[in-house]
Amino acid sequence: NAGVMQNPRHLVRRRGQEARLRCSPMKGHSHVYWYRQLPEEGLKFMVYLQKENIIDESGMPKERFSAEFPKEGPSILRIQQVVRGDSAAYFCASSRTLQETQYFGPGTRLLVL
Amino acid sequence: EDKVVQSPLSLVVHEGDTVTLNCSYEVTNFRSLLWYKQEKKAPTFLFMLTSSGIEKKSGRLSSILDKKELFSILNITATQTGDSAIYLCAVEETGGGADGLTFGKGTHLIIQP
């Protein structure tokens, strides 16, 4: 059973471009969580999704950031018009139910030049 | 104000030493406390603690939770250089939708040969 998969592992963008980060949850998991880790800081919750629904996006910046988890395919975290401050590691986690342990993917390291 | 506070923030010890990492929390609707080990990739799950006073063990690692005093400790005995990592503590809350986990800033543990 493959673990949580994220791609790309590294992403370089210039200011103003769009970044798309993908997360494929573990088989049988329908709950996906996105976290951001800024340098020298802990992981910060961004958004929690179930299939086709955003359940909690209280940690998402109001502008430029969006997330989806379609019926088919991976969850996508989209950052439009990236700025240097968006440079961070973005981790995705999945769980089978809300009550069960979250398993983390390897992360996508975004660098904005 | 931080809900989850870890101490120390960094720790350097010699191989063979025993270390104790601390995590205190302040949340309204506690459900569980989790410990993760983060090396150069995504956090890997170590322990989930839900009940006070019950020690969980895995090899040289052990952890215990005190729900009255609102803290947990992670012990590592006979440390090895491979234990060098950032150890993250996270707290889950109950109540409606999930906002994922609230993480502490981590303890950066360095084991010197």
mmCIF file of C-alpha atoms in Angstrom:
data_model
loop_
_atom_site.group_PDB
_atom_site.id
_atom_site.type_symbol
_atom_site.label_atom_id
_atom_site.label_comp_id
_atom_site.label_asym_id
_atom_site.label_seq_id
_atom_site.Cartn_x
_atom_site.Cartn_y
_atom_site.Cartn_z
ATOM 1 C CA ASN A 1 0.000 0.000 0.000
ATOM 2 C CA ALA A 2 1.724 3.137 -1.214
ATOM 3 C CA GLY A 3 1.923 5.971 1.231
ATOM 4 C CA VAL A 4 0.757 9.513 0.672
ATOM 5 C CA MET A 5 2.291 10.842 -2.521
ATOM 6 C CA GLN A 6 3.043 14.413 -3.340
ATOM 7 C CA ASN A 7 4.388 15.929 -6.499
ATOM 8 C CA PRO A 8 6.386 17.657 -7.492
ATOM 9 C CA ARG A 9 8.889 17.239 -4.707
ATOM 10 C CA HIS A 10 10.559 20.521 -5.595
ATOM 11 C CA LEU A 11 9.027 23.438 -7.442
ATOM 12 C CA VAL A 12 10.667 26.671 -8.481
ATOM 13 C CA ARG A 13 8.535 29.586 -9.598
ATOM 14 C CA ARG A 14 9.128 33.215 -10.375
ATOM 15 C CA ARG A 15 7.102 35.879 -8.650
ATOM 16 C CA GLY A 16 3.680 36.222 -10.228
ATOM 17 C CA GLN A 17 3.494 32.672 -11.567
ATOM 18 C CA GLU A 18 1.118 29.982 -10.401
ATOM 19 C CA ALA A 19 2.114 26.980 -8.307
ATOM 20 C CA ARG A 20 0.137 23.748 -8.311
ATOM 21 C CA LEU A 21 0.882 21.140 -5.679
ATOM 22 C CA ARG A 22 -0.616 17.679 -5.873
ATOM 23 C CA CYS A 23 -1.393 15.172 -3.176
ATOM 24 C CA SER A 24 -2.583 11.611 -3.645
ATOM 25 C CA PRO A 25 -3.847 10.202 -0.350
ATOM 26 C CA MET A 26 -3.281 6.664 0.798
ATOM 27 C CA LYS A 27 -5.642 4.085 -0.641
ATOM 28 C CA GLY A 28 -8.872 4.070 1.314
ATOM 29 C CA HIS A 29 -8.307 7.543 2.756
ATOM 30 C CA SER A 30 -10.893 10.179 1.974
ATOM 31 C CA HIS A 31 -9.681 12.934 4.288
ATOM 32 C CA VAL A 32 -6.877 15.221 3.177
ATOM 33 C CA TYR A 33 -5.106 17.950 5.106
ATOM 34 C CA TRP A 34 -2.626 20.534 3.863
ATOM 35 C CA TYR A 35 0.061 22.087 6.054
ATOM 36 C CA ARG A 36 2.707 24.690 5.411
ATOM 37 C CA GLN A 37 6.081 24.743 7.068
ATOM 38 C CA LEU A 38 7.922 28.016 6.893
ATOM 39 C CA PRO A 39 11.655 28.091 7.631
ATOM 40 C CA GLU A 40 12.374 27.895 11.356
ATOM 41 C CA GLU A 41 8.699 27.368 12.150
ATOM 42 C CA GLY A 42 6.441 24.443 12.928
ATOM 43 C CA LEU A 43 3.809 23.022 10.661
ATOM 44 C CA LYS A 44 0.753 25.223 10.253
ATOM 45 C CA PHE A 45 -2.627 23.859 9.283
ATOM 46 C CA MET A 46 -4.058 25.294 6.095
ATOM 47 C CA VAL A 47 -7.102 23.344 4.935
ATOM 48 C CA TYR A 48 -9.010 20.105 5.468
ATOM 49 C CA LEU A 49 -10.922 18.472 2.628
ATOM 50 C CA GLN A 50 -13.025 15.433 2.033
ATOM 51 C CA LYS A 51 -13.888 14.238 -1.427
ATOM 52 C CA GLU A 52 -15.344 17.198 -3.348
ATOM 53 C CA ASN A 53 -15.786 19.255 -0.183
ATOM 54 C CA ILE A 54 -13.744 21.805 1.708
ATOM 55 C CA ILE A 55 -14.538 21.190 5.350
ATOM 56 C CA ASP A 56 -12.275 23.698 7.053
ATOM 57 C CA GLU A 57 -10.107 26.302 5.383
ATOM 58 C CA SER A 58 -9.498 28.448 8.435
ATOM 59 C CA GLY A 59 -5.728 28.283 7.963
ATOM 60 C CA MET A 60 -5.707 29.311 4.318
ATOM 61 C CA PRO A 61 -4.700 32.823 3.335
ATOM 62 C CA LYS A 62 -7.780 34.591 2.006
ATOM 63 C CA GLU A 63 -6.235 35.547 -1.297
ATOM 64 C CA ARG A 64 -4.316 33.638 -3.961
ATOM 65 C CA PHE A 65 -4.629 30.253 -2.236
ATOM 66 C CA SER A 66 -7.213 27.613 -3.092
ATOM 67 C CA ALA A 67 -7.592 23.885 -2.636
ATOM 68 C CA GLU A 68 -9.723 21.153 -4.117
ATOM 69 C CA PHE A 69 -10.162 17.423 -3.775
ATOM 70 C CA PRO A 70 -12.147 16.222 -6.790
ATOM 71 C CA LYS A 71 -14.077 13.001 -7.002
ATOM 72 C CA GLU A 72 -11.373 11.558 -9.192
ATOM 73 C CA GLY A 73 -7.713 12.407 -8.930
ATOM 74 C CA PRO A 74 -5.436 14.010 -6.393
ATOM 75 C CA SER A 75 -6.037 16.935 -4.122
ATOM 76 C CA ILE A 76 -4.607 20.159 -5.521
ATOM 77 C CA LEU A 77 -3.285 23.152 -3.612
ATOM 78 C CA ARG A 78 -3.083 26.120 -5.948
ATOM 79 C CA ILE A 79 -1.190 29.315 -5.255
ATOM 80 C CA GLN A 80 -1.745 32.093 -7.743
ATOM 81 C CA GLN A 81 0.623 34.996 -8.319
ATOM 82 C CA VAL A 82 3.231 33.594 -5.978
ATOM 83 C CA VAL A 83 5.373 35.897 -3.874
ATOM 84 C CA ARG A 84 8.697 35.229 -2.156
ATOM 85 C CA GLY A 85 6.942 34.741 1.164
ATOM 86 C CA ASP A 86 5.179 31.683 -0.247
ATOM 87 C CA SER A 87 8.496 29.824 -0.295
ATOM 88 C CA ALA A 88 8.022 26.954 2.127
ATOM 89 C CA ALA A 89 7.532 23.225 2.409
ATOM 90 C CA TYR A 90 3.942 22.183 1.855
ATOM 91 C CA PHE A 91 2.906 18.896 3.389
ATOM 92 C CA CYS A 92 -0.182 16.901 2.708
ATOM 93 C CA ALA A 93 -1.571 14.304 5.090
ATOM 94 C CA SER A 94 -4.440 11.858 4.746
ATOM 95 C CA SER A 95 -6.538 9.775 7.069
ATOM 96 C CA ARG A 96 -9.221 7.164 6.641
ATOM 97 C CA THR A 97 -11.603 8.880 9.009
ATOM 98 C CA LEU A 98 -11.515 12.088 10.946
ATOM 99 C CA GLN A 99 -10.667 10.169 14.094
ATOM 100 C CA GLU A 100 -7.736 8.206 12.728
ATOM 101 C CA THR A 101 -4.064 9.057 12.457
ATOM 102 C CA GLN A 102 -2.919 11.356 9.701
ATOM 103 C CA TYR A 103 -0.155 10.029 7.490
ATOM 104 C CA PHE A 104 2.102 12.569 5.867
ATOM 105 C CA GLY A 105 3.433 12.773 2.341
ATOM 106 C CA PRO A 106 7.051 13.712 1.597
ATOM 107 C CA GLY A 107 6.206 17.349 1.006
ATOM 108 C CA THR A 108 6.677 19.784 -1.851
ATOM 109 C CA ARG A 109 9.349 22.395 -1.418
ATOM 110 C CA LEU A 110 8.345 25.571 -3.173
ATOM 111 C CA LEU A 111 10.941 28.190 -3.934
ATOM 112 C CA VAL A 112 9.836 31.515 -5.320
ATOM 113 C CA LEU A 113 12.563 33.510 -7.011
ATOM 114 C CA GLU B 1 -0.548 32.771 21.997
ATOM 115 C CA ASP B 2 0.838 29.328 21.210
ATOM 116 C CA LYS B 3 -1.436 26.449 22.028
ATOM 117 C CA VAL B 4 1.331 23.860 21.935
ATOM 118 C CA VAL B 5 4.719 24.668 23.437
ATOM 119 C CA GLN B 6 7.709 22.405 23.170
ATOM 120 C CA SER B 7 10.909 22.598 25.161
ATOM 121 C CA PRO B 8 13.744 22.760 24.789
ATOM 122 C CA LEU B 9 13.793 24.207 21.283
ATOM 123 C CA SER B 10 17.146 22.581 20.674
ATOM 124 C CA LEU B 11 19.252 20.030 22.468
ATOM 125 C CA VAL B 12 22.713 18.624 21.855
ATOM 126 C CA VAL B 13 23.776 15.459 23.660
ATOM 127 C CA HIS B 14 26.287 12.659 23.215
ATOM 128 C CA GLU B 15 25.518 9.211 21.948
ATOM 129 C CA GLY B 16 24.297 6.986 24.719
ATOM 130 C CA ASP B 17 22.703 9.774 26.721
ATOM 131 C CA THR B 18 19.033 9.751 27.657
ATOM 132 C CA VAL B 19 16.913 12.729 26.631
ATOM 133 C CA THR B 20 13.514 13.967 27.692
ATOM 134 C CA LEU B 21 11.534 16.238 25.406
ATOM 135 C CA ASN B 22 8.612 18.231 26.737
ATOM 136 C CA CYS B 23 5.326 19.302 25.234
ATOM 137 C CA SER B 24 2.741 21.382 27.055
ATOM 138 C CA TYR B 25 -0.581 22.354 25.565
ATOM 139 C CA GLU B 26 -3.582 24.495 26.172
ATOM 140 C CA VAL B 27 -6.633 23.549 24.143
ATOM 141 C CA THR B 28 -10.319 23.578 24.886
ATOM 142 C CA ASN B 29 -11.459 20.207 23.616
ATOM 143 C CA PHE B 30 -8.535 17.842 23.788
ATOM 144 C CA ARG B 31 -8.796 14.607 21.866
ATOM 145 C CA SER B 32 -5.253 13.314 21.475
ATOM 146 C CA LEU B 33 -1.596 14.277 21.482
ATOM 147 C CA LEU B 34 0.763 13.002 18.844
ATOM 148 C CA TRP B 35 4.522 12.867 18.541
ATOM 149 C CA TYR B 36 6.282 12.933 15.191
ATOM 150 C CA LYS B 37 9.914 12.662 14.136
ATOM 151 C CA GLN B 38 10.941 14.884 11.267
ATOM 152 C CA GLU B 39 14.232 14.406 9.490
ATOM 153 C CA LYS B 40 14.844 15.817 6.042
ATOM 154 C CA LYS B 41 11.413 14.816 4.866
ATOM 155 C CA ALA B 42 7.862 14.542 6.100
ATOM 156 C CA PRO B 43 7.083 13.894 9.737
ATOM 157 C CA THR B 44 6.843 10.232 10.622
ATOM 158 C CA PHE B 45 4.355 9.185 13.236
ATOM 159 C CA LEU B 46 5.706 8.000 16.601
ATOM 160 C CA PHE B 47 2.932 7.907 19.197
ATOM 161 C CA MET B 48 -0.653 8.866 19.779
ATOM 162 C CA LEU B 49 -1.668 9.481 23.388
ATOM 163 C CA THR B 50 -5.220 9.847 24.557
ATOM 164 C CA SER B 51 -5.225 8.647 28.161
ATOM 165 C CA SER B 52 -3.293 9.960 31.136
ATOM 166 C CA GLY B 53 -0.643 7.878 32.790
ATOM 167 C CA ILE B 54 -0.376 5.125 30.201
ATOM 168 C CA GLU B 55 3.131 4.878 28.834
ATOM 169 C CA LYS B 56 3.583 3.995 25.201
ATOM 170 C CA LYS B 57 6.849 2.384 24.166
ATOM 171 C CA SER B 58 8.561 1.655 20.923
ATOM 172 C CA GLY B 59 12.104 0.398 21.279
ATOM 173 C CA ARG B 60 14.167 3.078 22.943
ATOM 174 C CA LEU B 61 11.385 5.640 22.693
ATOM 175 C CA SER B 62 8.600 6.085 25.180
ATOM 176 C CA SER B 63 5.996 8.714 25.861
ATOM 177 C CA ILE B 64 3.417 9.526 28.488
ATOM 178 C CA LEU B 65 0.606 12.027 28.815
ATOM 179 C CA ASP B 66 -0.612 13.982 31.840
ATOM 180 C CA LYS B 67 -4.052 15.392 31.064
ATOM 181 C CA LYS B 68 -4.349 17.060 34.443
ATOM 182 C CA GLU B 69 -1.167 19.073 34.064
ATOM 183 C CA LEU B 70 -1.582 19.309 30.284
ATOM 184 C CA PHE B 71 1.769 18.014 29.137
ATOM 185 C CA SER B 72 3.508 15.073 27.590
ATOM 186 C CA ILE B 73 7.095 13.897 27.550
ATOM 187 C CA LEU B 74 8.997 11.912 24.987
ATOM 188 C CA ASN B 75 11.939 9.914 26.310
ATOM 189 C CA ILE B 76 14.735 8.492 24.229
ATOM 190 C CA THR B 77 17.212 6.218 25.977
ATOM 191 C CA ALA B 78 20.665 5.164 24.760
ATOM 192 C CA THR B 79 20.524 7.777 22.007
ATOM 193 C CA GLN B 80 22.129 7.139 18.626
ATOM 194 C CA THR B 81 23.193 9.550 15.915
ATOM 195 C CA GLY B 82 20.204 8.381 13.888
ATOM 196 C CA ASP B 83 17.938 9.893 16.505
ATOM 197 C CA SER B 84 19.051 13.354 15.396
ATOM 198 C CA ALA B 85 15.930 15.042 14.076
ATOM 199 C CA ILE B 86 13.251 17.551 14.894
ATOM 200 C CA TYR B 87 10.640 16.069 17.196
ATOM 201 C CA LEU B 88 7.204 17.559 16.761
ATOM 202 C CA CYS B 89 4.341 17.446 19.208
ATOM 203 C CA ALA B 90 0.817 18.029 17.936
ATOM 204 C CA VAL B 91 -2.584 18.204 19.585
ATOM 205 C CA GLU B 92 -5.923 17.225 18.130
ATOM 206 C CA GLU B 93 -9.137 18.819 19.300
ATOM 207 C CA THR B 94 -12.661 17.484 19.163
ATOM 208 C CA GLY B 95 -15.759 19.297 18.148
ATOM 209 C CA GLY B 96 -17.311 19.459 14.728
ATOM 210 C CA GLY B 97 -15.060 19.895 11.757
ATOM 211 C CA ALA B 98 -11.390 19.308 11.959
ATOM 212 C CA ASP B 99 -8.781 21.979 11.870
ATOM 213 C CA GLY B 100 -6.209 19.276 11.651
ATOM 214 C CA LEU B 101 -3.490 19.267 14.181
ATOM 215 C CA THR B 102 -1.914 22.127 16.074
ATOM 216 C CA PHE B 103 1.821 21.652 16.075
ATOM 217 C CA GLY B 104 4.462 22.927 18.419
ATOM 218 C CA LYS B 105 7.612 24.461 16.963
ATOM 219 C CA GLY B 106 9.545 21.277 17.584
ATOM 220 C CA THR B 107 12.653 20.289 19.486
ATOM 221 C CA HIS B 108 15.763 20.071 17.343
ATOM 222 C CA LEU B 109 17.730 17.162 18.780
ATOM 223 C CA ILE B 110 21.353 16.626 17.793
ATOM 224 C CA ILE B 111 23.177 13.503 18.889
ATOM 225 C CA GLN B 112 26.941 13.811 18.718
ATOM 226 C CA PRO B 113 29.062 10.697 18.253
#
